[in-house]
Amino acid sequence: MSESMSRRTLLRLMGGTAAAAIAGPTLSACSSSPATSQQQQNSGVQLPSYIPYQGVKPDLAPTKDGVMSGFLRYPATPIVGIPDRPGTGSEELTAFIQQFRPIPPAASRNEYWRNVNDKLGVTLNLQMVPSANYADKLPTVLSGELPDFTMIVNTPNMPQLLDAKCQNLSEFLAGDAIKDYPMLANLRPEAWRTTAFNGGIYGIPIPRERVGVIWFTRVDIVKAHGLNPAPATFAEFKELAKGVTNPKENRWAFHGAPGVRDLILRMMGAPVGWQEEGGKFTSINELDQTKQAISDTRELVKAGYFHPDTFTQGAPFKDWIGGGRVVMVADNYSAWPQYVTQNVKPGSPVQFDGMLPPKYDASSTPNLGRGVPSFSTTAFKKTDDKERIKLMLRVANYLAAPFGTQEYLINRYGKEGVDYTMVNGDPILTSKGEVEHTAEFYRIADAPWPLYEPGHPEETKKEHAYQVKAVPMTLANPADALYSETYNRKRNTLNKLLDDALADVLQGRKELAAWDDAMDRWRKQGGDQVRKEYEEAFAASK
Amino acid sequence: MALTIDKRPAVKSAPPGSPHSLGRLARLKRDWGLLVFAVPGLLVFLVFHYVPLLGNVIAFKDYQPYLGVRQSPWVGFSNFALIFSGDPEVLNALKNTLVLTVLQVAFVFPAPIVLALVLNSLMYEPIKRFVQSVLYMPHFLSWVIVVAIFQQILGNAGLLNTYLRHKGIEPIEIIGNPDAFRALITSQVIWKDTGWGTILFLAALSRVDQEQYEAASVDGAGPARQMWHVTLPALRPLIILLGILRLGDSLSVGFEQILLQQGAGTEVTEVLDTYVYHHAFQQGEWGISAAVGLVKGVVGLALVLGANKVAHLFGEDGVYRSR
């Protein structure tokens, strides 16, 4: 299971509203009372210099916009990116991480894990918690003595908690200090920006790419019905939905009504998250465009184009699209490899591609929401022991070695001949490797993602082609770089309020007017306060 | 350990309701062996039930996990303000909880009694055993599985509706339909736990003196009258005991089961337990959640004590009786 099934993505894709709308800032925030002072503090943080790693040449070039590097196969002679062992072999470090795949065998029975420890010169002890239990477990971890590395995803009161328990890393990372850790210097500033709190750098970002959510489409099914998988207008889009839906054959056009609402907003070219005009902030949920998009989506639900169980929690939509039960779903870009490996097989007609939003009407300029720059923050336990901090940074540096290096093979695939073998230039996991490699060290520190489909170079090309078209269309949320104390604290309450109302309206349990009522409550329960804080922060950041 | 126990079983030392003939010290001297046996159980209670109660202190604090219980600031009763000021979300959760409680008392509670009586009337032992085993089984399934089974069968793309759709009949929306939610939840509980619930009643039934039935039938009582005058009176103390205990739980109506099925919208699905979960674990409002939980616990305790008192007034033993 990939993290595209994560709590946050689920919220964005299924629960939808607010999370998707306001998703951006996730972790960018800062400390205590007057919001403006935190904003100034945060804006003033010196980020690490950005020094892209040049050791590996991709087959398909990345762009300045944020199109990812593409690789048709693994580089034939992977280079050694990090000549020195980070530890001496006697150190031990602990890490608390959220686990999206099955919990792997313990290190004592796991050659892959022992190999990583060996190469690091450090014994890494992972406390792994399944992603479904992460939110329940994190508070327990935070209330006790922290492990050395703590993976923090989106928790209330980040600045205060980091200040109380975690290490300010500015001294070690700000500006050119990052040069000691070249693999960490390979992370983009927009990812580092999310770790700026309380006037310092409080952790390592887990970088994610700009491409964000993709509308995965089963083009084979669409074409079999003689339809166009790349509709040019909203009307064509509806025709497509109608054409592929056939309940008697157990096939529907969509899964995820909140996602379709978002897609329609993108067709309209609506702002992402917040609209900023001359320092005035308006949530997109307050715009008429959102009401129109909800109303349109409601019509599509009524017309029966959605899988009948689309509103149930934890709907297995990945299986649905794989099995042709639904034809289109919104999912994170990171899910593409999983769709390919599970469904695209020799002799099978299954074909995926990303659909770009068509024009809503003649005057609209479609856009896309930019992906969040970082998935989580790896916070370091507070300590006066500078050598220990440096050791931890060296370990993180090793784990962030990018695709194409030998270290990446060790971190992701294990030991050659044991966990994986090279087949036609691609590392392919052995059955032992399949079981062992689910220890997710890359939750501690990660490299920028590559586009790479082992054994399917044509899929890599397709993804790259999609990104070349899609990434320039992406728009960031203007609130991304701003700090709001209220939003930081009430994020989930506010989002849930809107998600619940949206679900009621989309499923036809309530009339469209219920959305206005929800927005009134949203404003009263904190929305207006969030707006005020963003406006102040925006002014302070100028 | 050598035990010297009085000829009479110690626990039955005093007939119900009668004053004690022995002093405290004498009783201790007589019962010490049994008390020693009780110590491990009491320790478990102390460590896992009473000590954690101290955690309720966060209902009076602005608790933040990273500060810990001690460092978090005191906020007096402000966490309770939300409950008593009539916050619509809390009221809605309370209403849903009470509705489900009433439904469960009305439909879930009597179900095992009825089933036990039916089972008891089955004469052929192998069939009775087989039926019992089949009925016990769902109890051992976790809620995740039960919910998934219901989803597969009654879901909008489940067995039933897929069949209807193929036949060209309008599908019936059961799962995810707020109007059907309460019926669905209640029937799931009945399906899962009724069989298991019969165990105690069957045990009680097996202890009914057969001579009483013979005597009743000699007196000309048919099956209905035997049921009314012999069977049900034999079950009465157990029914009252379980009824009181159920009251104590009345504000807990199936946390996991409901949490898994909130797709029908929070207006009907949010109950006190899910409210506490959402506000504490997902929204970080630990203090408010603890306050709601504490009020819920106090109400439950009051109900148990009250019901016990009422049982005494009717001359029953209830859950316990102070001597």
XYZ file of N, CA, C and O in Angstrom, chain B residues 29-178:
600
model
N -10.584 -13.532 59.974
C -9.859 -14.716 60.401
C -10.365 -15.939 59.629
O -9.585 -16.785 59.184
N -11.668 -15.957 59.420
C -12.244 -17.105 58.747
C -11.951 -17.078 57.245
O -11.677 -18.101 56.632
N -11.968 -15.883 56.623
C -11.938 -15.787 55.165
C -10.571 -15.441 54.578
O -10.460 -15.234 53.376
N -9.543 -15.348 55.402
C -8.290 -14.785 54.880
C -7.760 -15.511 53.653
O -7.239 -14.904 52.726
N -7.944 -16.817 53.644
C -7.454 -17.586 52.502
C -8.087 -17.128 51.196
O -7.419 -16.916 50.187
N -9.379 -16.940 51.262
C -10.085 -16.495 50.053
C -9.663 -15.096 49.664
O -9.533 -14.764 48.486
N -9.422 -14.274 50.664
C -9.010 -12.901 50.361
C -7.666 -12.887 49.646
O -7.451 -12.112 48.720
N -6.770 -13.803 50.087
C -5.465 -13.890 49.424
C -5.663 -14.213 47.949
O -5.029 -13.641 47.070
N -6.581 -15.121 47.695
C -6.852 -15.477 46.295
C -7.356 -14.280 45.494
O -7.165 -14.190 44.295
N -8.038 -13.387 46.171
C -8.639 -12.259 45.454
C -7.611 -11.183 45.116
O -7.849 -10.355 44.238
N -6.456 -11.225 45.790
C -5.495 -10.125 45.639
C -5.047 -9.889 44.181
O -5.104 -8.756 43.708
N -4.640 -10.956 43.458
C -4.188 -10.676 42.087
C -5.264 -9.989 41.256
O -4.983 -9.025 40.521
N -6.482 -10.448 41.389
C -7.575 -9.844 40.631
C -7.760 -8.391 41.015
O -7.960 -7.518 40.154
N -7.676 -8.129 42.319
C -7.839 -6.750 42.769
C -6.718 -5.865 42.223
O -6.950 -4.722 41.846
N -5.515 -6.454 42.181
C -4.374 -5.684 41.661
C -4.612 -5.284 40.204
O -4.357 -4.149 39.812
N -5.118 -6.241 39.438
C -5.406 -5.938 38.039
C -6.383 -4.768 37.956
O -6.195 -3.817 37.190
N -7.406 -4.840 38.791
C -8.386 -3.754 38.795
C -7.744 -2.424 39.155
O -7.978 -1.394 38.524
N -6.914 -2.492 40.189
C -6.276 -1.278 40.682
C -5.410 -0.652 39.579
O -5.510 0.529 39.272
N -4.570 -1.503 38.980
C -3.586 -0.988 38.030
C -4.234 -0.571 36.714
O -3.904 0.469 36.149
N -5.185 -1.388 36.240
C -5.711 -1.112 34.909
C -7.046 -0.366 34.907
O -7.503 0.071 33.867
N -7.680 -0.259 36.066
C -8.956 0.449 36.066
C -8.957 1.679 36.963
O -9.434 2.726 36.573
N -8.387 1.539 38.158
C -8.466 2.674 39.075
C -7.358 3.691 38.823
O -7.628 4.889 38.783
N -6.131 3.224 38.656
C -5.039 4.174 38.415
C -5.298 5.020 37.157
O -5.159 6.244 37.192
N -5.713 4.382 36.031
C -5.970 5.208 34.841
C -7.049 6.266 35.063
O -7.079 7.274 34.365
N -7.935 6.029 36.055
C -8.965 7.035 36.321
C -8.335 8.387 36.652
O -8.919 9.437 36.398
N -7.132 8.332 37.226
C -6.453 9.585 37.574
C -6.202 10.433 36.329
O -6.103 11.650 36.406
N -6.110 9.758 35.185
C -5.888 10.473 33.929
C -7.004 11.462 33.626
O -6.830 12.394 32.844
N -8.166 11.267 34.256
C -9.278 12.188 34.033
C -8.938 13.614 34.420
O -9.667 14.541 34.100
N -7.822 13.769 35.106
C -7.401 15.112 35.508
C -7.244 16.017 34.275
O -7.413 17.227 34.362
N -6.982 15.418 33.112
C -6.790 16.279 31.940
C -8.096 16.934 31.497
O -8.083 17.857 30.703
N -9.219 16.476 32.046
C -10.482 17.158 31.747
C -10.459 18.587 32.302
O -11.232 19.438 31.882
N -9.570 18.816 33.244
C -9.489 20.142 33.856
C -8.248 20.894 33.393
O -7.844 21.866 34.001
N -7.619 20.386 32.322
C -6.396 21.012 31.834
C -6.483 21.261 30.338
O -7.310 20.672 29.651
N -5.606 22.120 29.842
C -5.436 22.241 28.401
C -4.291 21.294 28.053
O -3.146 21.706 27.910
N -4.625 20.025 27.960
C -3.586 19.008 27.836
C -2.931 19.033 26.461
O -3.614 19.065 25.439
N -1.631 19.022 26.435
C -0.874 18.893 25.192
C 0.112 17.756 25.382
O 0.900 17.785 26.320
N 0.060 16.755 24.505
C 0.900 15.569 24.706
C 2.375 15.896 24.928
O 3.031 15.291 25.757
N 2.878 16.889 24.192
C 4.307 17.152 24.296
C 4.671 17.830 25.610
O 5.842 17.892 25.971
N 3.670 18.378 26.312
C 3.954 18.969 27.616
C 3.786 17.937 28.730
O 4.358 18.084 29.807
N 2.976 16.927 28.472
C 2.714 15.946 29.507
C 1.627 16.437 30.443
O 1.236 17.598 30.409
N 1.138 15.520 31.298
C 0.009 15.853 32.170
C 0.406 16.926 33.191
O -0.322 17.865 33.448
N 1.605 16.795 33.751
C 2.006 17.728 34.807
C 2.183 19.157 34.323
O 1.800 20.112 34.974
N 2.789 19.283 33.122
C 3.140 20.624 32.649
C 1.967 21.364 31.996
O 2.001 22.576 31.891
N 0.971 20.607 31.561
C -0.132 21.276 30.877
C -0.871 22.194 31.851
O -1.079 21.839 33.006
N -1.277 23.375 31.381
C -1.896 24.344 32.290
C -3.307 23.952 32.728
O -4.061 23.347 31.962
N -3.648 24.329 33.982
C -4.997 24.100 34.484
C -5.950 25.075 33.832
O -5.588 26.233 33.609
N -7.155 24.597 33.520
C -8.133 25.519 32.949
C -9.474 25.440 33.682
O -10.490 25.911 33.187
N -9.493 24.839 34.862
C -10.722 24.770 35.642
C -11.797 23.986 34.917
O -11.530 22.930 34.341
N -13.011 24.544 34.878
C -14.131 23.811 34.303
C -14.403 24.215 32.858
O -15.427 23.857 32.315
N -13.472 24.957 32.254
C -13.823 25.513 30.946
C -14.038 24.429 29.893
O -14.776 24.629 28.939
N -13.399 23.263 30.057
C -13.643 22.187 29.095
C -15.080 21.677 29.176
O -15.595 21.120 28.221
N -15.681 21.844 30.356
C -17.044 21.347 30.529
C -18.064 22.330 29.977
O -19.208 21.979 29.746
N -17.606 23.576 29.802
C -18.542 24.620 29.353
C -19.241 24.189 28.071
O -20.449 24.350 27.913
N -18.465 23.586 27.162
C -18.989 23.160 25.871
C -20.188 22.215 26.041
O -21.168 22.291 25.313
N -20.079 21.328 27.027
C -21.137 20.342 27.220
C -22.387 21.006 27.767
O -23.488 20.784 27.292
N -22.187 21.858 28.774
C -23.353 22.388 29.465
C -23.925 23.629 28.795
O -25.015 24.072 29.123
N -23.167 24.165 27.818
C -23.708 25.334 27.120
C -24.562 24.903 25.940
O -25.041 25.721 25.177
N -24.738 23.589 25.776
C -25.612 23.117 24.703
C -24.977 23.221 23.335
O -25.630 23.603 22.369
N -23.709 22.899 23.222
C -23.049 22.888 21.922
C -23.788 21.912 21.001
O -24.030 20.764 21.374
N -24.190 22.365 19.812
C -25.018 21.499 18.960
C -24.350 20.160 18.633
O -25.028 19.137 18.525
N -23.036 20.170 18.492
C -22.354 18.908 18.157
C -22.467 17.903 19.300
O -22.706 16.723 19.091
N -22.266 18.403 20.537
C -22.355 17.516 21.698
C -23.781 17.015 21.858
O -24.015 15.821 22.072
N -24.731 17.944 21.707
C -26.134 17.550 21.859
C -26.510 16.501 20.819
O -27.205 15.535 21.118
N -26.035 16.705 19.597
C -26.332 15.761 18.532
C -25.754 14.382 18.859
O -26.430 13.362 18.710
N -24.505 14.387 19.356
C -23.881 13.112 19.716
C -24.648 12.457 20.854
O -24.872 11.242 20.855
N -25.098 13.261 21.813
C -25.839 12.723 22.953
C -27.167 12.130 22.488
O -27.547 11.025 22.872
N -27.837 12.878 21.595
C -29.126 12.409 21.098
C -28.962 11.064 20.381
O -29.684 10.111 20.671
N -27.984 11.007 19.486
C -27.770 9.760 18.748
C -27.445 8.608 19.689
O -27.892 7.479 19.490
N -26.658 8.913 20.714
C -26.298 7.869 21.669
C -27.545 7.345 22.367
O -27.739 6.134 22.490
N -28.389 8.280 22.816
C -29.576 7.859 23.558
C -30.539 7.067 22.678
O -31.093 6.057 23.110
N -30.691 7.527 21.431
C -31.591 6.797 20.529
C -31.092 5.363 20.354
O -31.856 4.390 20.464
N -29.799 5.228 20.121
C -29.253 3.882 19.928
C -29.382 3.060 21.205
O -29.659 1.859 21.163
N -29.204 3.704 22.357
C -29.350 2.991 23.625
C -30.755 2.429 23.764
O -30.946 1.258 24.093
N -31.742 3.286 23.485
C -33.126 2.847 23.617
C -33.382 1.665 22.675
O -33.954 0.644 23.058
N -32.907 1.799 21.428
C -33.103 0.719 20.467
C -32.446 -0.566 20.953
O -32.998 -1.663 20.808
N -31.263 -0.414 21.537
C -30.552 -1.615 21.964
C -31.224 -2.261 23.161
O -31.292 -3.480 23.265
N -31.736 -1.415 24.081
C -32.426 -1.993 25.224
C -33.698 -2.696 24.747
O -34.045 -3.779 25.199
N -34.362 -2.073 23.780
C -35.634 -2.635 23.328
C -35.456 -3.888 22.471
O -36.258 -4.816 22.561
N -34.418 -3.908 21.631
C -34.310 -5.010 20.682
C -33.138 -5.957 20.958
O -33.265 -7.159 20.796
N -32.005 -5.392 21.350
C -30.830 -6.238 21.509
C -30.894 -7.007 22.829
O -30.584 -8.187 22.887
N -31.311 -6.334 23.880
C -31.285 -6.960 25.193
C -32.187 -8.194 25.290
O -31.761 -9.236 25.781
N -33.431 -8.122 24.825
C -34.295 -9.312 24.967
C -33.935 -10.435 23.998
O -34.319 -11.577 24.236
N -33.211 -10.125 22.933
C -32.983 -11.138 21.894
C -32.373 -12.435 22.445
O -32.879 -13.529 22.145
N -31.321 -12.375 23.266
C -30.747 -13.631 23.768
C -31.707 -14.393 24.682
O -31.658 -15.627 24.732
N -32.571 -13.680 25.384
C -33.514 -14.374 26.268
C -34.452 -15.217 25.424
O -34.646 -16.411 25.677
N -34.990 -14.577 24.388
C -35.917 -15.287 23.508
C -35.206 -16.473 22.857
O -35.708 -17.604 22.866
N -34.006 -16.210 22.360
C -33.274 -17.269 21.671
C -32.958 -18.416 22.635
O -33.053 -19.598 22.271
N -32.602 -18.071 23.877
C -32.289 -19.115 24.860
C -33.507 -19.980 25.125
O -33.407 -21.206 25.224
N -34.668 -19.339 25.205
C -35.888 -20.109 25.445
C -36.171 -21.042 24.279
O -36.533 -22.207 24.467
N -35.947 -20.526 23.067
C -36.166 -21.365 21.883
C -35.186 -22.541 21.891
O -35.582 -23.698 21.693
N -33.924 -22.231 22.139
C -32.907 -23.282 22.140
C -33.224 -24.323 23.199
O -33.078 -25.527 23.002
N -33.676 -23.827 24.343
C -33.957 -24.706 25.463
C -35.081 -25.684 25.122
O -35.133 -26.791 25.639
N -35.953 -25.240 24.227
C -37.070 -26.110 23.890
C -36.683 -27.138 22.830
O -37.458 -28.032 22.527
N -35.482 -26.970 22.247
C -35.022 -27.993 21.308
C -34.660 -29.234 22.103
O -33.866 -29.163 23.036
N -35.213 -30.352 21.736
C -35.028 -31.535 22.546
C -33.808 -32.339 22.130
O -33.069 -32.856 22.939
N -33.581 -32.407 20.806
C -32.549 -33.303 20.316
C -31.178 -32.664 20.519
O -30.829 -31.647 19.899
N -30.388 -33.221 21.417
C -29.144 -32.610 21.889
C -28.152 -32.259 20.764
O -27.658 -31.133 20.714
N -27.838 -33.196 19.816
C -26.856 -32.846 18.774
C -27.261 -31.617 17.965
O -26.441 -30.761 17.672
N -28.546 -31.515 17.640
C -28.996 -30.364 16.853
C -28.832 -29.101 17.675
O -28.340 -28.066 17.210
N -29.181 -29.193 18.952
C -29.080 -28.045 19.839
C -27.632 -27.550 19.878
O -27.361 -26.365 19.724
N -26.705 -28.493 20.034
C -25.280 -28.127 20.099
C -24.836 -27.458 18.813
O -24.134 -26.452 18.834
N -25.269 -28.070 17.690
C -24.850 -27.549 16.397
C -25.360 -26.116 16.226
O -24.619 -25.199 15.880
N -26.637 -25.930 16.524
C -27.225 -24.594 16.368
C -26.497 -23.602 17.269
O -26.149 -22.490 16.857
N -26.216 -24.037 18.502
C -25.507 -23.154 19.427
C -24.152 -22.727 18.859
O -23.806 -21.563 18.874
N -23.396 -23.709 18.373
C -22.057 -23.396 17.862
C -22.132 -22.389 16.722
O -21.357 -21.443 16.666
N -23.083 -22.613 15.817
C -23.215 -21.697 14.688
C -23.550 -20.296 15.193
O -23.005 -19.294 14.725
N -24.398 -20.238 16.209
C -24.822 -18.924 16.695
C -23.726 -18.208 17.476
O -23.689 -16.986 17.522
N -22.834 -18.987 18.101
C -21.747 -18.342 18.857
C -20.731 -17.697 17.933
O -20.079 -16.733 18.283
N -20.586 -18.274 16.772
C -19.472 -17.923 15.902
C -19.303 -16.421 15.621
O -18.206 -15.890 15.769
N -20.367 -15.722 15.252
C -20.165 -14.308 14.887
C -19.527 -13.486 16.012
O -18.863 -12.491 15.744
N -19.719 -13.929 17.248
C -19.157 -13.179 18.370
C -17.639 -13.057 18.246
O -17.054 -12.084 18.698
N -17.019 -14.057 17.622
C -15.555 -14.070 17.562
C -15.000 -13.286 16.372
O -13.801 -13.200 16.200
N -15.887 -12.770 15.552
C -15.420 -11.940 14.436
C -15.247 -10.509 14.935
O -16.045 -10.030 15.728
N -14.193 -9.850 14.462
C -14.023 -8.456 14.875
C -14.996 -7.600 14.079
O -15.521 -8.015 13.037
N -15.206 -6.379 14.578
C -16.176 -5.511 13.911
C -15.780 -5.202 12.475
O -16.629 -5.032 11.601
N -14.483 -5.125 12.237
C -14.041 -4.835 10.866
C -14.605 -5.877 9.908
O -15.128 -5.560 8.839
N -14.520 -7.135 10.350
C -15.000 -8.224 9.500
C -16.524 -8.161 9.368
O -17.070 -8.292 8.265
N -17.183 -7.952 10.497
C -18.648 -7.923 10.458
C -19.123 -6.817 9.521
O -19.992 -7.035 8.662
N -18.520 -5.646 9.678
C -18.925 -4.521 8.830
C -18.660 -4.851 7.364
O -19.486 -4.572 6.491
N -17.513 -5.490 7.105
C -17.190 -5.842 5.719
C -18.199 -6.848 5.167
O -18.614 -6.747 4.011
N -18.598 -7.807 5.984
C -19.574 -8.803 5.517
C -20.900 -8.113 5.163
O -21.475 -8.339 4.098
N -21.355 -7.249 6.057
C -22.603 -6.525 5.779
C -22.469 -5.699 4.499
O -23.385 -5.634 3.689
N -21.294 -5.086 4.359
C -21.037 -4.260 3.179
C -21.112 -5.107 1.905
O -21.718 -4.719 0.919
N -20.488 -6.287 1.962
C -20.452 -7.155 0.782
C -21.841 -7.648 0.413
O -22.122 -7.891 -0.751
N -22.684 -7.823 1.422
C -24.002 -8.371 1.129
C -25.035 -7.277 0.872
O -25.761 -7.309 -0.113
N -25.047 -6.269 1.769
C -26.100 -5.258 1.660
C -25.623 -3.961 1.025
O -26.421 -3.054 0.798
N -24.319 -3.843 0.769
C -23.775 -2.594 0.231
C -24.381 -2.233 -1.113
O -25.033 -3.061 -1.760
N -24.150 -0.994 -1.517
C -24.754 -0.536 -2.764
C -24.218 -1.291 -3.973
O -24.863 -1.355 -5.012
N -23.005 -1.836 -3.823
C -22.484 -2.683 -4.895
C -22.361 -4.107 -4.380
O -21.569 -4.895 -4.884
N -23.106 -4.428 -3.342
C -23.032 -5.755 -2.735
C -23.910 -6.768 -3.456
O -24.519 -6.473 -4.492
N -23.960 -7.943 -2.853
C -24.678 -9.068 -3.436
C -26.115 -8.713 -3.820
O -26.537 -8.868 -4.957
N -26.833 -8.196 -2.830
C -28.253 -7.915 -3.008
C -28.477 -6.903 -4.134
O -29.239 -7.158 -5.072
N -27.775 -5.769 -4.036
C -28.050 -4.712 -4.993
C -27.517 -5.010 -6.389
O -28.096 -4.565 -7.385
N -26.423 -5.755 -6.459
C -25.935 -6.145 -7.778
C -26.984 -7.018 -8.459
O -27.289 -6.854 -9.637
N -27.564 -7.917 -7.658
C -28.614 -8.795 -8.193
C -29.798 -7.954 -8.688
O -30.264 -8.118 -9.813
N -30.240 -7.036 -7.821
C -31.384 -6.204 -8.197
C -31.099 -5.415 -9.478
O -31.934 -5.323 -10.378
N -29.875 -4.865 -9.551
C -29.512 -4.051 -10.711
C -29.550 -4.885 -11.989
O -30.015 -4.432 -13.026
N -29.064 -6.111 -11.878
C -29.071 -6.980 -13.054
C -30.478 -7.335 -13.482
O -30.746 -7.554 -14.643
N -31.372 -7.398 -12.505
C -32.759 -7.717 -12.829
C -33.513 -6.471 -13.260
O -34.709 -6.511 -13.495
N -32.798 -5.333 -13.254
C -33.446 -4.101 -13.659
C -34.346 -3.508 -12.588
O -35.214 -2.694 -12.863
N -34.140 -3.936 -11.322
C -34.936 -3.382 -10.223
C -34.108 -2.307 -9.523
O -32.891 -2.421 -9.418
N -34.793 -1.271 -9.082
C -34.111 -0.172 -8.380
C -33.406 -0.709 -7.127
O -34.027 -1.366 -6.291
N -32.077 -0.461 -6.985
C -31.374 -0.969 -5.795
C -31.872 -0.308 -4.501
O -32.424 0.784 -4.537
N -31.698 -1.008 -3.399
C -32.117 -0.471 -2.101
C -30.885 0.046 -1.379
O -29.946 -0.713 -1.142
N -30.907 1.311 -1.025
C -29.749 1.860 -0.331
C -29.881 1.575 1.162
O -30.761 2.093 1.836
N -29.026 0.711 1.666
C -29.065 0.381 3.089
C -27.836 0.948 3.771
O -27.925 1.672 4.760
N -26.672 0.633 3.210
C -25.441 1.102 3.835
C -25.125 2.500 3.327
O -25.187 2.751 2.123
N -24.826 3.385 4.243
C -24.567 4.763 3.859
C -25.840 5.584 3.789
O -25.820 6.749 3.441
N -26.966 4.978 4.102
C -28.238 5.693 4.103
C -28.573 6.085 5.543
O -28.783 5.222 6.385
N -28.625 7.396 5.830
C -28.830 7.802 7.225
C -30.146 7.284 7.801
O -30.235 7.031 9.000
